[in-house]
PDB file of C-alpha atoms in Angstrom:
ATOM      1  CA  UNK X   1     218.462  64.458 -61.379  1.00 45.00           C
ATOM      2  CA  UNK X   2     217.686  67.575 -63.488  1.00 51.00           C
ATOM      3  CA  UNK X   3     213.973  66.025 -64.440  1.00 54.00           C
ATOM      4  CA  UNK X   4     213.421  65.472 -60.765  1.00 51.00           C
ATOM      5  CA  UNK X   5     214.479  68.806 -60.159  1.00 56.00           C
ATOM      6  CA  UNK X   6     211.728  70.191 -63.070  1.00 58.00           C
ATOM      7  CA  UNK X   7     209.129  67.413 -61.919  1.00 60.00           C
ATOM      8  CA  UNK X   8     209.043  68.820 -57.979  1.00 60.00           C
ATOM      9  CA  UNK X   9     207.688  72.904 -58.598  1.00 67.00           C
ATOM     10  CA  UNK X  10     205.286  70.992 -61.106  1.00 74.00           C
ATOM     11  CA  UNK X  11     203.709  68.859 -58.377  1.00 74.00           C
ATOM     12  CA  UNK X  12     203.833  71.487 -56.272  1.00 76.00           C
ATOM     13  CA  UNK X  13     201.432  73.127 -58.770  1.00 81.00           C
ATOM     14  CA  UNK X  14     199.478  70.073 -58.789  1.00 79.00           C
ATOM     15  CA  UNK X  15     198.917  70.427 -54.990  1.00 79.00           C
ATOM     16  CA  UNK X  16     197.691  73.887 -55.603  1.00 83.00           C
ATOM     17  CA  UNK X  17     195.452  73.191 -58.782  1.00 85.00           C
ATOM     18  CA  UNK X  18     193.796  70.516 -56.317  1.00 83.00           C
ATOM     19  CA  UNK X  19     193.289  72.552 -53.303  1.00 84.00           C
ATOM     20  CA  UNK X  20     192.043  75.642 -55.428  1.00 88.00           C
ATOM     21  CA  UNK X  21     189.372  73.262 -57.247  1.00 87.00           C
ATOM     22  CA  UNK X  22     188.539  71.740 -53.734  1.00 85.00           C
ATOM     23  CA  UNK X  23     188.125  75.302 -52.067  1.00 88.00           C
ATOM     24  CA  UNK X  24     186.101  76.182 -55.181  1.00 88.00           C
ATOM     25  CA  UNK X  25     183.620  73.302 -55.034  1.00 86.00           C
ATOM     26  CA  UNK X  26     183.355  73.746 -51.097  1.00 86.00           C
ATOM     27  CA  UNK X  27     182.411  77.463 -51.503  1.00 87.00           C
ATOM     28  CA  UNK X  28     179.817  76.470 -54.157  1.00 85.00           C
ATOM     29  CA  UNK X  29     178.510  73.754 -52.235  1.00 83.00           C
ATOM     30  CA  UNK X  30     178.355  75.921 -49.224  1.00 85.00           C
ATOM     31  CA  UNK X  31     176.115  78.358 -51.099  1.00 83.00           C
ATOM     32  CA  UNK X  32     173.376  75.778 -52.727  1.00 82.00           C
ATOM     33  CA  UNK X  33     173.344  73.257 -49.945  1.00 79.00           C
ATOM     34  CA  UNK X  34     169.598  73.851 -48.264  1.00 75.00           C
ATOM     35  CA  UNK X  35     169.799  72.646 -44.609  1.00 76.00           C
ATOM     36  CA  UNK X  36     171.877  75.261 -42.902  1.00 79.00           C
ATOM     37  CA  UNK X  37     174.094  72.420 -40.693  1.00 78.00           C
ATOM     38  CA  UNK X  38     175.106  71.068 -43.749  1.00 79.00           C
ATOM     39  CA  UNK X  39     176.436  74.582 -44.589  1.00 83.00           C
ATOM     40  CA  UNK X  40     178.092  75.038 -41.839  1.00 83.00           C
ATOM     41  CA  UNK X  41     179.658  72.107 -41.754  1.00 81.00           C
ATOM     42  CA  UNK X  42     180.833  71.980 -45.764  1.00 83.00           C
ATOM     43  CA  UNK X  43     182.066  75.766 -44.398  1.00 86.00           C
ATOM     44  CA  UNK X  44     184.590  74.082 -42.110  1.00 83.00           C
ATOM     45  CA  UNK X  45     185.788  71.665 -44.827  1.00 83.00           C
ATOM     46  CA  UNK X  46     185.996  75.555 -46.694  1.00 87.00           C
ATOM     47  CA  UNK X  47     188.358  76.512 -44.511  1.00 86.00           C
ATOM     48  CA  UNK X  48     190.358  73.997 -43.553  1.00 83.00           C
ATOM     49  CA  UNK X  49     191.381  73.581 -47.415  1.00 84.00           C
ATOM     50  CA  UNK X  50     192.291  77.366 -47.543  1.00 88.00           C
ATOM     51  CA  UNK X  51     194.703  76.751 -44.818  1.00 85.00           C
ATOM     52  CA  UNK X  52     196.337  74.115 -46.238  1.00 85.00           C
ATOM     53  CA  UNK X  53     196.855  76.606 -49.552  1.00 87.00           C
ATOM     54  CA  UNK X  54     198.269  79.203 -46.684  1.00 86.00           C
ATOM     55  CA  UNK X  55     200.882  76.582 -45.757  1.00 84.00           C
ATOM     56  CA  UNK X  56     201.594  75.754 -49.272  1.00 82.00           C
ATOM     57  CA  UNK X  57     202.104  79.545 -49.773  1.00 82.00           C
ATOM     58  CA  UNK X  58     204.942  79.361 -46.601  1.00 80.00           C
ATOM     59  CA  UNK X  59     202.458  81.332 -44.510  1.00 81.00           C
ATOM     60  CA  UNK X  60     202.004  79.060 -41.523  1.00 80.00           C
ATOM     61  CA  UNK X  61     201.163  82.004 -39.577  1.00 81.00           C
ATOM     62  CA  UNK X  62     197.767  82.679 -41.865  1.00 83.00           C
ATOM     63  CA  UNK X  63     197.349  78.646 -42.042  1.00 83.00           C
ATOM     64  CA  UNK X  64     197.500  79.093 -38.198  1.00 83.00           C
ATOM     65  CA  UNK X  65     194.638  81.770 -38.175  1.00 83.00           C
ATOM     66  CA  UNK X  66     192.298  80.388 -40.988  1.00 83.00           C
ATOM     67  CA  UNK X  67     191.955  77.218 -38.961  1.00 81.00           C
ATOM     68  CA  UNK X  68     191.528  79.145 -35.408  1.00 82.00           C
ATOM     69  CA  UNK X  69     189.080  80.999 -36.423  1.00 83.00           C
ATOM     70  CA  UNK X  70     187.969  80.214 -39.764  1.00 80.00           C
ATOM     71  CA  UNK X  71     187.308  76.726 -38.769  1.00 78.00           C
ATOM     72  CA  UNK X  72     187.092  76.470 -35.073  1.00 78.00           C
ATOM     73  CA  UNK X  73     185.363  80.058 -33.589  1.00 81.00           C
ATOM     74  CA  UNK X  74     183.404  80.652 -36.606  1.00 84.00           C
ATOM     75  CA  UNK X  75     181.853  76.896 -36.760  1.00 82.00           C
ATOM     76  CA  UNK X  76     181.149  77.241 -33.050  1.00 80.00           C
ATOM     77  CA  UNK X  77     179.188  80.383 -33.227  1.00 80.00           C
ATOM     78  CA  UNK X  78     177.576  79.669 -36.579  1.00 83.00           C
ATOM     79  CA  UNK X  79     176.546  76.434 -34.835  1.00 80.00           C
ATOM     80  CA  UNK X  80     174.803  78.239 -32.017  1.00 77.00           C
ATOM     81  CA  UNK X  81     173.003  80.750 -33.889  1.00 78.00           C
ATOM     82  CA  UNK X  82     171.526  77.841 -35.801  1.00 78.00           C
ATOM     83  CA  UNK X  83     170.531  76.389 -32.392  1.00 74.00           C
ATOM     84  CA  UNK X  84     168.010  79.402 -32.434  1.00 70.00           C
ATOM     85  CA  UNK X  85     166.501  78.062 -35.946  1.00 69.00           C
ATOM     86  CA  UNK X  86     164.428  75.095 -36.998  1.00 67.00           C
ATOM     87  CA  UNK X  87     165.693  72.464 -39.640  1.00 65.00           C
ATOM     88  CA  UNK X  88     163.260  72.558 -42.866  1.00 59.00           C
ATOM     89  CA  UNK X  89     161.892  69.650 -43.011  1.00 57.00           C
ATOM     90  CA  UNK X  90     163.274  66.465 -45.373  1.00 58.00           C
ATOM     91  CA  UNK X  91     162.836  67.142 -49.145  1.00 60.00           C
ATOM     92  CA  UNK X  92     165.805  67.799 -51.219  1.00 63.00           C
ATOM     93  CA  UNK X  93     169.705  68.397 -50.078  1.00 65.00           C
ATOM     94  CA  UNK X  94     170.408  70.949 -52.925  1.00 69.00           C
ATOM     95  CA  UNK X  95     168.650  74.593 -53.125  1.00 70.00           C
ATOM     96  CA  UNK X  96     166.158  74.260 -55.716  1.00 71.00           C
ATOM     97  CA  UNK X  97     167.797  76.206 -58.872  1.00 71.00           C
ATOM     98  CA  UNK X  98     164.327  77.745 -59.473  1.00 73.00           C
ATOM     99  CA  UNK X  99     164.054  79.808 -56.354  1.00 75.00           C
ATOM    100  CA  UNK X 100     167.336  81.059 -56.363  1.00 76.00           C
ATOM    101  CA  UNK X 101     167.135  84.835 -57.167  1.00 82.00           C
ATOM    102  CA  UNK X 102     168.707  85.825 -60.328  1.00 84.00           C
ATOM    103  CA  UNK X 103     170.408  88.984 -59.339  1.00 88.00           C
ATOM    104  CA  UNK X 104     171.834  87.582 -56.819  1.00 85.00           C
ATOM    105  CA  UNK X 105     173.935  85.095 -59.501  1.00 86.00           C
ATOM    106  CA  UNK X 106     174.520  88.141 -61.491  1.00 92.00           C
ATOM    107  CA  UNK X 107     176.416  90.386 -57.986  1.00 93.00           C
ATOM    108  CA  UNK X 108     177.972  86.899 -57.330  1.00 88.00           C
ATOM    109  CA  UNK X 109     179.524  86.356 -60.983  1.00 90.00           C
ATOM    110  CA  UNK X 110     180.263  90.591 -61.209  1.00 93.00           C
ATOM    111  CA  UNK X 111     182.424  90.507 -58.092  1.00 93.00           C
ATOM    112  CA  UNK X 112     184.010  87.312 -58.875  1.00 89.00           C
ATOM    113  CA  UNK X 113     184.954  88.976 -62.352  1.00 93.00           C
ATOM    114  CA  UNK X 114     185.623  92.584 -60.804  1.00 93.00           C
ATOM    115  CA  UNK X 115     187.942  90.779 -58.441  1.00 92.00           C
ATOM    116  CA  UNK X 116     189.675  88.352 -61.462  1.00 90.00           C
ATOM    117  CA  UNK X 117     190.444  91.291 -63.639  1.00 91.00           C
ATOM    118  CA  UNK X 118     192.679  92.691 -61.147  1.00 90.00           C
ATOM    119  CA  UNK X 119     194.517  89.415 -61.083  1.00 86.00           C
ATOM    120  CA  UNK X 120     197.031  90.713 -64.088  1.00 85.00           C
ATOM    121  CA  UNK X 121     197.856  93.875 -61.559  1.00 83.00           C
ATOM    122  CA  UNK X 122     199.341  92.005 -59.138  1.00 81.00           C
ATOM    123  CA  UNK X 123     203.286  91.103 -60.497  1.00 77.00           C
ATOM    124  CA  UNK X 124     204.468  87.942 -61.136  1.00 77.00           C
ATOM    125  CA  UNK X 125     205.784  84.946 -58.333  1.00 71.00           C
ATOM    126  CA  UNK X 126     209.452  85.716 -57.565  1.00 70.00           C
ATOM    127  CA  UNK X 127     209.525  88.515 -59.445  1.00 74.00           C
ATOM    128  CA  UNK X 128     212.634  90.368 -58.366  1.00 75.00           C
ATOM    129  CA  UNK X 129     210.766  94.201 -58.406  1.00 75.00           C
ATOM    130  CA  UNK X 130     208.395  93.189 -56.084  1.00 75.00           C
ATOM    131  CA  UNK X 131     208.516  95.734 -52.530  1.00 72.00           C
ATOM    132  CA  UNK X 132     208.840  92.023 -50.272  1.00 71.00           C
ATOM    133  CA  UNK X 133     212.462  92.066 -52.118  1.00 75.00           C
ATOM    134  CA  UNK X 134     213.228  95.435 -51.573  1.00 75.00           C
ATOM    135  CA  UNK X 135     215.189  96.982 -49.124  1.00 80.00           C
ATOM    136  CA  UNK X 136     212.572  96.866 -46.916  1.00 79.00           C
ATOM    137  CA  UNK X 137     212.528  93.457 -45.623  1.00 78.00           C
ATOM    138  CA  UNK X 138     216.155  93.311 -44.969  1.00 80.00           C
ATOM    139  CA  UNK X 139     215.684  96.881 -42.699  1.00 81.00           C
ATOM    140  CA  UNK X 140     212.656  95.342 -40.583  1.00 80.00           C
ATOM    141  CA  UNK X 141     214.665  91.217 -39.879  1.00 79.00           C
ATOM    142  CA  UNK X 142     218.118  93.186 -39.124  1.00 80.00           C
ATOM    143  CA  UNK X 143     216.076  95.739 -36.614  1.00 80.00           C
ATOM    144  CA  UNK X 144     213.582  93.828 -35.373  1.00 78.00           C
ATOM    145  CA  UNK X 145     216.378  91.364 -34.332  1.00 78.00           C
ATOM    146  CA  UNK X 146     217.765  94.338 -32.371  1.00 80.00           C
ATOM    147  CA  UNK X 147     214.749  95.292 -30.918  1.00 79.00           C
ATOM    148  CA  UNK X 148     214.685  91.725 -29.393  1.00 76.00           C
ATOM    149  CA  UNK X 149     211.858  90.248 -31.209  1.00 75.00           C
ATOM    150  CA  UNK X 150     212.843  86.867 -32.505  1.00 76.00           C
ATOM    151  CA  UNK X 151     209.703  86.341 -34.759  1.00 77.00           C
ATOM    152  CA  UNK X 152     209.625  88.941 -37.550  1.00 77.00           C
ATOM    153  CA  UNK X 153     205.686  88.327 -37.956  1.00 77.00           C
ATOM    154  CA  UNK X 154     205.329  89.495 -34.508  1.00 79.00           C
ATOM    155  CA  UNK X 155     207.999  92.691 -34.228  1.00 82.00           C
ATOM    156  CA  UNK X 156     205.574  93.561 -37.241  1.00 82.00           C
ATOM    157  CA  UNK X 157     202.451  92.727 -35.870  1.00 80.00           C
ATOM    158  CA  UNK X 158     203.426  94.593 -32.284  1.00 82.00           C
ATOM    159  CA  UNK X 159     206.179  96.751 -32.595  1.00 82.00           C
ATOM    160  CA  UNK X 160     205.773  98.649 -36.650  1.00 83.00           C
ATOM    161  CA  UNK X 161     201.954  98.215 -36.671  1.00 86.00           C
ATOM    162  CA  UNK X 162     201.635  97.788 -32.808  1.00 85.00           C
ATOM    163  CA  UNK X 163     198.464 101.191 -33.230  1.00 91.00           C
ATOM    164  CA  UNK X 164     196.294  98.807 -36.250  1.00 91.00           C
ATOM    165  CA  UNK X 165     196.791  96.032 -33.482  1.00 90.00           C
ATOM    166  CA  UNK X 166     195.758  98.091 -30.839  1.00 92.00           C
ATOM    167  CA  UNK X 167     192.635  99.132 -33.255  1.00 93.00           C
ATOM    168  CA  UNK X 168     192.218  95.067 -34.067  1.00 92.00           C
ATOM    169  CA  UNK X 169     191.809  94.549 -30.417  1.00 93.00           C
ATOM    170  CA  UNK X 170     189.178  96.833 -29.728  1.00 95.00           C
ATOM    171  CA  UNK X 171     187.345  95.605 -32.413  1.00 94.00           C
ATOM    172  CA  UNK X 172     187.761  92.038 -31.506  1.00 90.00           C
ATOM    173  CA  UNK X 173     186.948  93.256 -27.410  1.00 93.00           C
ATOM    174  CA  UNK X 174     183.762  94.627 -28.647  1.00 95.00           C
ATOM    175  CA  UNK X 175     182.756  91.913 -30.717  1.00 88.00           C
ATOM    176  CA  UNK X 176     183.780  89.094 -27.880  1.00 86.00           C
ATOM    177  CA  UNK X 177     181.638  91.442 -25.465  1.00 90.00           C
ATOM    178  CA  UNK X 178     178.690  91.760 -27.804  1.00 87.00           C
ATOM    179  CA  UNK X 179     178.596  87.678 -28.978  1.00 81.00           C
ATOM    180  CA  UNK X 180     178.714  87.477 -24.370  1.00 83.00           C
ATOM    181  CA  UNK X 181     175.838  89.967 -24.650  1.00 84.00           C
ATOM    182  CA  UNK X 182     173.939  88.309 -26.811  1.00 77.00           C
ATOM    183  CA  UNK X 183     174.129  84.905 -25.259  1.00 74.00           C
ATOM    184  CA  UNK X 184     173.456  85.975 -22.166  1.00 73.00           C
ATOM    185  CA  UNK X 185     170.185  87.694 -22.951  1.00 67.00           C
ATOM    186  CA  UNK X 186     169.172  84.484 -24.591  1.00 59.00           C
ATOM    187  CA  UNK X 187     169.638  82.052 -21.578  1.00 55.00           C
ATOM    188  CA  UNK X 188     168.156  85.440 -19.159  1.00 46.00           C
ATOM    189  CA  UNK X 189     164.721  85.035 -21.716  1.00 44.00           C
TER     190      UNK X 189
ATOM    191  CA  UNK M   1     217.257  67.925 -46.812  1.00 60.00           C
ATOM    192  CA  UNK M   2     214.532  65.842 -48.051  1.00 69.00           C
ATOM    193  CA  UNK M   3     215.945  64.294 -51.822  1.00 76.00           C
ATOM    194  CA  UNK M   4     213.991  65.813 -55.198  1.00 75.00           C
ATOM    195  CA  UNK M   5     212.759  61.918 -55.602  1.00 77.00           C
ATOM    196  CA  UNK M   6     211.084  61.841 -52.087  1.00 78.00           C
ATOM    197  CA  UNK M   7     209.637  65.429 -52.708  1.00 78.00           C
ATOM    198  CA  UNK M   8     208.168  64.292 -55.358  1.00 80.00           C
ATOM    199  CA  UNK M   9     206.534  61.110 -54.250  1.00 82.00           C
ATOM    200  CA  UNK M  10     205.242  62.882 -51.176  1.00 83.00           C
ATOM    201  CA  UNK M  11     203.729  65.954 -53.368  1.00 82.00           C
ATOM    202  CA  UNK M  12     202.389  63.827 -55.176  1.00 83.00           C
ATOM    203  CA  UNK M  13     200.535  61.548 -52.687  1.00 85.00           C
ATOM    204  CA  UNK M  14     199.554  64.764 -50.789  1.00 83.00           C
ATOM    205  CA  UNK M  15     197.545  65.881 -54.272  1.00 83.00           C
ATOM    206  CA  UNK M  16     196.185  62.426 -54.383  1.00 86.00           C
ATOM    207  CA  UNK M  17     194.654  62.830 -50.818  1.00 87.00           C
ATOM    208  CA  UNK M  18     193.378  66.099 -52.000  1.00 84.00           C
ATOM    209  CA  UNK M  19     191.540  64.678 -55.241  1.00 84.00           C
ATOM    210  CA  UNK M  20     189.640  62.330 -52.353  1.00 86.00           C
ATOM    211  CA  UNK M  21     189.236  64.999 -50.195  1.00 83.00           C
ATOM    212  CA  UNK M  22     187.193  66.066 -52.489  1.00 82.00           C
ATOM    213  CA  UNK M  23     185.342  62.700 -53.235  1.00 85.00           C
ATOM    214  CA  UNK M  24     184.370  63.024 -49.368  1.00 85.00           C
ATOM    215  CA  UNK M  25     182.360  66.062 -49.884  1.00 82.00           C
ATOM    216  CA  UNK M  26     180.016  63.714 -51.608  1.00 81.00           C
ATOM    217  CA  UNK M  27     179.413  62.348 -48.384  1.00 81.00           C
ATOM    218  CA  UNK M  28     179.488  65.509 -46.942  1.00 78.00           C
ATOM    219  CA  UNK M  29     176.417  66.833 -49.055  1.00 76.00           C
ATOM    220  CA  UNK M  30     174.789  63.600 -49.326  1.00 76.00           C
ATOM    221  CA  UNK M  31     174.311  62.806 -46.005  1.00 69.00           C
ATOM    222  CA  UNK M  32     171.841  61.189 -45.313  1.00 73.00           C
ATOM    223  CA  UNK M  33     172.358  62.154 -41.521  1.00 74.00           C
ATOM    224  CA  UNK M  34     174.136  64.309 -39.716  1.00 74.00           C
ATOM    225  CA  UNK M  35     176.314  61.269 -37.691  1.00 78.00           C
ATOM    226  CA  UNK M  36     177.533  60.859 -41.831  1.00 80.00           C
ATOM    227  CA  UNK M  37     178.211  64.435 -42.298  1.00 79.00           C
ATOM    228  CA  UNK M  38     180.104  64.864 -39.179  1.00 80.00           C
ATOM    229  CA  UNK M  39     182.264  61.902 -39.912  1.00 84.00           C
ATOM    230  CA  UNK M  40     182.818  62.734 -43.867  1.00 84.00           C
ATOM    231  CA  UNK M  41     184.188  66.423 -42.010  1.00 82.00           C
ATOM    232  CA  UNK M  42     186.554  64.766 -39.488  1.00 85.00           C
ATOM    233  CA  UNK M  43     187.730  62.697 -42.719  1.00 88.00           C
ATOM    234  CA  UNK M  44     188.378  66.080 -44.457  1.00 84.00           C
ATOM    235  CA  UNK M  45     190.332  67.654 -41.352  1.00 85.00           C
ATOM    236  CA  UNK M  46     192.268  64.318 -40.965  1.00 89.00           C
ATOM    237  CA  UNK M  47     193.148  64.389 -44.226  1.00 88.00           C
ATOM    238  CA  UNK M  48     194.131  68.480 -43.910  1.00 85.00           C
ATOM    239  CA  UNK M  49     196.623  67.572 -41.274  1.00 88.00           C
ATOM    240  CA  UNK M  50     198.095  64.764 -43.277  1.00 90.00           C
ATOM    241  CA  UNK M  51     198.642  66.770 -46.255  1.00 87.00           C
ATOM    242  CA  UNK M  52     200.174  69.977 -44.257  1.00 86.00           C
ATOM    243  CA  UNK M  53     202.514  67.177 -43.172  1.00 88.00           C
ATOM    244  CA  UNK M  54     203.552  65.561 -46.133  1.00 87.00           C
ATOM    245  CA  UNK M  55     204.031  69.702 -47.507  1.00 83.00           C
ATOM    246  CA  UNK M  56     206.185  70.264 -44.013  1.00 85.00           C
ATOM    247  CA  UNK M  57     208.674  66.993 -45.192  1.00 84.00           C
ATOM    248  CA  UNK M  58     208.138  68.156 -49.362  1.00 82.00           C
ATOM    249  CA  UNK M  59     209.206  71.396 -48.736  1.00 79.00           C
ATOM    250  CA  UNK M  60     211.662  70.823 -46.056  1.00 79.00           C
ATOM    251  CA  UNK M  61     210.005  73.562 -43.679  1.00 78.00           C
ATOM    252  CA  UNK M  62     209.419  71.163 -39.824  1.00 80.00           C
ATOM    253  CA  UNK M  63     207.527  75.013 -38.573  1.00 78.00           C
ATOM    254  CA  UNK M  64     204.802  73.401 -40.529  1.00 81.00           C
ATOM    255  CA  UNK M  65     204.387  70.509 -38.553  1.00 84.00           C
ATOM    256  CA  UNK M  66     202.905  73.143 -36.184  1.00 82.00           C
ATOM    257  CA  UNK M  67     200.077  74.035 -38.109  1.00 82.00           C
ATOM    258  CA  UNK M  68     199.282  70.708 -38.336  1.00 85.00           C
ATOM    259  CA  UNK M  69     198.811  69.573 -34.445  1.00 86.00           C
ATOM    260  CA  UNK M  70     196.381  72.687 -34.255  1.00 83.00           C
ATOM    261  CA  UNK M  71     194.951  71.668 -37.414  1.00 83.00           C
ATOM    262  CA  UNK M  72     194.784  68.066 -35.214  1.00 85.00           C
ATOM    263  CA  UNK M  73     193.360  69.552 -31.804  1.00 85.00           C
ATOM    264  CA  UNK M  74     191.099  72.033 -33.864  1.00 83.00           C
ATOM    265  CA  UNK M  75     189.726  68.862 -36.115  1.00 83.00           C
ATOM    266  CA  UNK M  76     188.976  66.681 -32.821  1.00 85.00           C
ATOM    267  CA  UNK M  77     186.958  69.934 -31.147  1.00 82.00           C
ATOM    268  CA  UNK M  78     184.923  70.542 -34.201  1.00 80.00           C
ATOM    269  CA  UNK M  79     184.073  67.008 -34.456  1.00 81.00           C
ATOM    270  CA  UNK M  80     182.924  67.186 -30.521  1.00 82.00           C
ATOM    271  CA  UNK M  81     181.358  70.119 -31.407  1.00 78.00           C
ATOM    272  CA  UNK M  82     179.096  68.901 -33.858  1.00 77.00           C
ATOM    273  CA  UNK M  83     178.594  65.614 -32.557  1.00 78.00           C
ATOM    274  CA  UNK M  84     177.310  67.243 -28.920  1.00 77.00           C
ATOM    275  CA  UNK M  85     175.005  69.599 -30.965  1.00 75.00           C
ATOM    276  CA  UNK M  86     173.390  66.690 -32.732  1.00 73.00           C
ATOM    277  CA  UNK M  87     172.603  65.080 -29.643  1.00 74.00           C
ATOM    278  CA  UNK M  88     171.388  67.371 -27.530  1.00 67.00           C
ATOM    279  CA  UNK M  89     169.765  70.351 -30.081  1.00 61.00           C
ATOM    280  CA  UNK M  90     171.974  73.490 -28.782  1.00 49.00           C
ATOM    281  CA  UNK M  91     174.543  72.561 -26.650  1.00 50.00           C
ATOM    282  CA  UNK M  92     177.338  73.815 -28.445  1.00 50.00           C
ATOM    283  CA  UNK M  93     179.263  75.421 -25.276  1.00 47.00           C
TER     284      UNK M  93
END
């Protein structure tokens, strides 16, 4: 029983090794494919295995989100402003290395290393110190269950942050009106 | 409670489904046309639900199983999608 026990977190690291390779190779792929569909299509595959690493995290809410909009609004609008575009013709599926700009490799690789060397900041899984064990969690599931709000993602979402939603919405409104803008100039011309 | 035997065998079989996942994008890149691609994505989605699945019975968590009927509808309307904007050059909406 005990190696079972030692063999299950193990596989569960397995799972996550896989998806992290699978999100990595999707992002590169996304980047060097050449015809833009493609892209956008390997982009979807992008996000649907980030969700599944949400879920695998025990955020089903995020999961939730990253495939809503990750890979359903995004795809769709990605698809239409490729409508506007024409597909280069045949020839090769990958970006030919020789074009690609150099500095542009070099900002890729310094974020991607500006962003890994803050990796040792963050503390360790379960560690006890961390604030989501403090006791601040306990204060916001014992009064956001008296403020009536069964879901605690949501009491945070609309009750303790309810102005940065408020702020999210506008920005989303505008957005939603300017994409309806846009599109309707386009069928006007 | 799902037994530390079963837990295993499904984690594992949801990493194996991830390792082909992966194989698909070959497909996925490859092509040659864009009926191919569209199918190797649906595979990909199918396969996302199937995993978040086998993680919802692994982990013992059925709010999961959620995530994975969106991940269902979501995967069926992005395969429409694509398939209508092959056809007819535009019509996404």
């Amino acid at each position: 029983m005990t190696t079972l026990q030692v063999v299950a977190p193990t596989l569960e690291v397995a799972v996550s090794v896989a998806l992290l390779s699978f999100v990595v190779v999707v992002a590169v792929l996304t980047a060097v494919v050449r015809d833009v569909l493609t892209a956008v299509v390997v982009f979807a595959a992008y996000s649907l295995g980030l969700a599944i690493l949400w879920v695998l995290f025990h955020a089903p809410d995020v999961g939730l989100t990253e495939a809503a909009v990750g890979a359903g609004v995004t795809t769709a609008l990605f698809l239409l402003a490729i409508s506007q575009t024409v597909r280069p013709a045949g020839g090769r599926t990958l970006v030919d290395p020789r074009t690609v700009k150099p500095s542009s490799v070099v900002v890729a690789l310094g974020v991607t290393v500006g962003l890994l060397l803050t990796v040792p900041a963050l503390p360790p899984v379960g560690a006890a110190d961390t604030p989501a064990f403090g006791p601040v969690s306990d204060f916001y599931l014992a009064d956001a269950a008296d403020r009536g709000v069964d879901n605690a993602v949501t009491a945070v979402l609309v009750v303790y942050r309810g102005f940065d939603t408020f702020g999210e919405i506008a920005v989303v409104f505008a957005a939603a009106v300017a994409v309806l803008a846009a599109l309707g100039r386009e069928t006007l011309a | 409670m799902t037994s530390p035997l079963l837990a295993g065998v499904l984690l594992a079989g949801a990493t194996a489904l991830v390792a082909l996942a992966a194989l698909v994008l070959g497909r996925v890149v490859r092509g040659p046309t864009t009926p191919d691609r569209v199918v190797a994505v649906n595979v990909v989605g199918t396969t996302a639900v199937v995993v978040i699945a086998l993680l919802s019975a692994a982990l013992d968590e059925p709010g999961f199983l959620e995530v994975a009927i969106v991940y269902g509808l979501l995967n069926f309307l992005l395969s429409i999608g694509l398939a209508k904007f092959t056809i007819e050059r535009g019509g996404v909406l």
